[in-house]
PDB file of C-alpha atoms in Angstrom:
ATOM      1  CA  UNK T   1      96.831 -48.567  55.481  1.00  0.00           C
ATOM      2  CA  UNK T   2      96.258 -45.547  57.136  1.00  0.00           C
ATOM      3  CA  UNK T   3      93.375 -42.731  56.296  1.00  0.00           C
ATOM      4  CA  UNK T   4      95.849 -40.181  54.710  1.00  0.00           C
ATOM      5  CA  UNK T   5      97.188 -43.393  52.076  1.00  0.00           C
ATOM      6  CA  UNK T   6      93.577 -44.287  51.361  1.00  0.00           C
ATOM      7  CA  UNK T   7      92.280 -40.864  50.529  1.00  0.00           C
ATOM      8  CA  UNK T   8      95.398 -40.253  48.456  1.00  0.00           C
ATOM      9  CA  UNK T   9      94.410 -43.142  46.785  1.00  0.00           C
ATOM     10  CA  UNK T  10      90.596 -42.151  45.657  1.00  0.00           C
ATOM     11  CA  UNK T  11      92.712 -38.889  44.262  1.00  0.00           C
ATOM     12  CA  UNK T  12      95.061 -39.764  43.081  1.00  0.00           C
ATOM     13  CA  UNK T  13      92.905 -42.075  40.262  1.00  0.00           C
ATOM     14  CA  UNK T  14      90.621 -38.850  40.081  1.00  0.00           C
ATOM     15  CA  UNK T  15      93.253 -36.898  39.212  1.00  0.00           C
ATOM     16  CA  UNK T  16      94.780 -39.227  36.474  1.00  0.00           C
ATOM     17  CA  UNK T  17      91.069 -39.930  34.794  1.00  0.00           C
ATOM     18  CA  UNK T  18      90.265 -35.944  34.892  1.00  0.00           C
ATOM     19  CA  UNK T  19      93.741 -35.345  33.352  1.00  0.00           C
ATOM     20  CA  UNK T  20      93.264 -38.102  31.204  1.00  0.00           C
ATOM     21  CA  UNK T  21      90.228 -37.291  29.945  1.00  0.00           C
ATOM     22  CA  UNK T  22      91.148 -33.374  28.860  1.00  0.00           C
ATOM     23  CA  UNK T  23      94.142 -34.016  26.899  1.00  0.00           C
ATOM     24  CA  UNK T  24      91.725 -36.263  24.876  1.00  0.00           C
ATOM     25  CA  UNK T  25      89.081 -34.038  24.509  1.00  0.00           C
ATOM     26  CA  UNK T  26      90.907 -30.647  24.227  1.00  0.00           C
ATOM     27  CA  UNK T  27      93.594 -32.922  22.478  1.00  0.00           C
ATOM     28  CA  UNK T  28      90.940 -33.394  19.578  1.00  0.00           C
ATOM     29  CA  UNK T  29      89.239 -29.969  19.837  1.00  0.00           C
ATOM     30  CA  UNK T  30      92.321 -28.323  18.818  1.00  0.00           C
ATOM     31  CA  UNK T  31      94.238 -30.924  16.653  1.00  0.00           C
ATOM     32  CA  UNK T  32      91.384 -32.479  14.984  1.00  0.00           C
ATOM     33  CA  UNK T  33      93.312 -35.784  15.494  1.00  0.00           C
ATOM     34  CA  UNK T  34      91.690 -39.086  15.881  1.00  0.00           C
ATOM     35  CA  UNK T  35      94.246 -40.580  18.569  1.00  0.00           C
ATOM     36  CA  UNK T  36      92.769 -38.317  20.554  1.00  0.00           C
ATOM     37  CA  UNK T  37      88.854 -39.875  19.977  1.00  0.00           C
ATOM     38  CA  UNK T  38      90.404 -43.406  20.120  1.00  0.00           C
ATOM     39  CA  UNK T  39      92.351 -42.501  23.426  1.00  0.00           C
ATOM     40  CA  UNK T  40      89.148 -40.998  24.910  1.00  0.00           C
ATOM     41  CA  UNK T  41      87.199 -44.214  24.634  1.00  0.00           C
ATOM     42  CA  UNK T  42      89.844 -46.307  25.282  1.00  0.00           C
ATOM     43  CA  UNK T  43      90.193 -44.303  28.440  1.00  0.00           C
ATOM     44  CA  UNK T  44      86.479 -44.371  29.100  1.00  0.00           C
ATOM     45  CA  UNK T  45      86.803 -48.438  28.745  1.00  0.00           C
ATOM     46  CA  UNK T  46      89.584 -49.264  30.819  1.00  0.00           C
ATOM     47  CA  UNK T  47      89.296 -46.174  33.238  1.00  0.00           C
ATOM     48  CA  UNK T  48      85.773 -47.317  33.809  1.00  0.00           C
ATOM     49  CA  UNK T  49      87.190 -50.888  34.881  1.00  0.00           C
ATOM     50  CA  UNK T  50      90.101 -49.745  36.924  1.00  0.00           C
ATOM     51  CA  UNK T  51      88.039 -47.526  39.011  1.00  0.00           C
ATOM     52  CA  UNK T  52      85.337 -49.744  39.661  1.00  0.00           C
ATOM     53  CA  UNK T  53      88.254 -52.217  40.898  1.00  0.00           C
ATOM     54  CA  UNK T  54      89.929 -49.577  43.106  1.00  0.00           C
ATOM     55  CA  UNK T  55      86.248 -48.609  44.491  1.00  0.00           C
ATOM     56  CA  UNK T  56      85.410 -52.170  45.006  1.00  0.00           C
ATOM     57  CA  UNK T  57      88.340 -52.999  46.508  1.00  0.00           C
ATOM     58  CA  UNK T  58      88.006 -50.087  48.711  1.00  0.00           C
ATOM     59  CA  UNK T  59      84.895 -50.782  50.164  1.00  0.00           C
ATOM     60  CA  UNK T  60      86.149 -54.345  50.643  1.00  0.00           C
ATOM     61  CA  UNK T  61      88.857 -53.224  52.741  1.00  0.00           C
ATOM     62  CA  UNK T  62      86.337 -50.696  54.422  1.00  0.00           C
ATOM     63  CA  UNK T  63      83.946 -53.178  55.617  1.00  0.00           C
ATOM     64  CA  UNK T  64      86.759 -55.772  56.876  1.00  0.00           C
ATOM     65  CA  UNK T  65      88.282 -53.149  58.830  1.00  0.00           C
ATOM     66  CA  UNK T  66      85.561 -50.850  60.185  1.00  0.00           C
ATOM     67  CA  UNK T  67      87.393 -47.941  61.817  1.00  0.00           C
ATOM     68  CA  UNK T  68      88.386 -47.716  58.389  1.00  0.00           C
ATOM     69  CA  UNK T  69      85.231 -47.691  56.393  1.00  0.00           C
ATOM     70  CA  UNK T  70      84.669 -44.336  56.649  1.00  0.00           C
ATOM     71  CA  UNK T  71      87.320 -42.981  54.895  1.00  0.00           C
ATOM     72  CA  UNK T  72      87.379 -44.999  52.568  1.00  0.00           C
ATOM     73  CA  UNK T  73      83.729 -44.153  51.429  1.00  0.00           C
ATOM     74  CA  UNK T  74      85.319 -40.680  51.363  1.00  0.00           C
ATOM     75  CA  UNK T  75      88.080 -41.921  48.786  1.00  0.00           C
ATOM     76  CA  UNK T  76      85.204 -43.628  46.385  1.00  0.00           C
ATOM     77  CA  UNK T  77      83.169 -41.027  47.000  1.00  0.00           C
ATOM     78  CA  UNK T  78      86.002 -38.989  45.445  1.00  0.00           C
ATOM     79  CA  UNK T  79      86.952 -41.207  42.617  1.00  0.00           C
ATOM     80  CA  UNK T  80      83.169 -41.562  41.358  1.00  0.00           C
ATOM     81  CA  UNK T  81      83.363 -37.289  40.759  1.00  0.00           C
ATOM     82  CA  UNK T  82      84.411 -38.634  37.758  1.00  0.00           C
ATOM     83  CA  UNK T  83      80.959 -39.728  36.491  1.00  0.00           C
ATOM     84  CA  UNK T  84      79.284 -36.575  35.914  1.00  0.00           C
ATOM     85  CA  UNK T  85      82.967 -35.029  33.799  1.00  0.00           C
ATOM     86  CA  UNK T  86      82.795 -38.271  31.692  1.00  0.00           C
ATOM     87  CA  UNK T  87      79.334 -37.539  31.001  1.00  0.00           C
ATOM     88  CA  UNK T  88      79.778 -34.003  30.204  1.00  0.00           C
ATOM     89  CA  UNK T  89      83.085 -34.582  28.261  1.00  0.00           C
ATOM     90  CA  UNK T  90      81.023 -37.441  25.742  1.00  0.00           C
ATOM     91  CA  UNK T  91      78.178 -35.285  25.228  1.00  0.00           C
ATOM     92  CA  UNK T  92      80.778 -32.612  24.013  1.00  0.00           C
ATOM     93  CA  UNK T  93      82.863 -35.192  22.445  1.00  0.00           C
ATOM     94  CA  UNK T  94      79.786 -36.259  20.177  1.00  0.00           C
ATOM     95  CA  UNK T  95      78.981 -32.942  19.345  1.00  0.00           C
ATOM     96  CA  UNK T  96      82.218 -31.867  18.315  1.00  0.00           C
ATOM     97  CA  UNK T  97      82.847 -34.666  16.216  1.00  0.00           C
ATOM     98  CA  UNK T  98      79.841 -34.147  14.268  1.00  0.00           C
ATOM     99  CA  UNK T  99      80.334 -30.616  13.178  1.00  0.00           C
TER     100      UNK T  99
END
């Protein structure tokens, strides 16, 4: 793999779990729907376990191939920008669904 293919990688998945993650909460903010709660933590659950996977697997690959391992810290690195939205997005998510 080269460096541009790896970092596309770490945004790609950032990119899809940000997205993700506001049509679920704006999704229920403005439609009062519950798909939209049930997506959200379904989303949390398996887009917890599909990034750790990619991020894993990335550093794998990073320390078997050393020129490499730099970029692809860079690329989990990227991917785990996720953490503090998620955080955010619950604590606003469990507020809004109690009012």
């Amino acid at each position: 793999m080269n460096e541009k293919t790896i970092i596309t990688i770490g945004k790609t998945l950032f990119w899809l779990s940000f997205g993700l993650g506001n049509i679920c909460l704006f999704g229920y903010i403005f439609t009062k729907s519950n798909s939209f709660i049930e997506g959200g933590l379904l989303l949390l659950g398996w887009g917890f376990y599909i990034n750790l996977i990619a991020v894993l697997i990335l550093i794998v690959y990073g320390i078997f191939d050393k020129s490499k391992l730099n970029v692809c810290l860079k690329s989990a690195g990227i991917m785990l920008l996720n953490i503090p939205f998620a955080m955010i997005y619950i604590v606003i998510g469990m507020s809004v669904i109690t009012i």
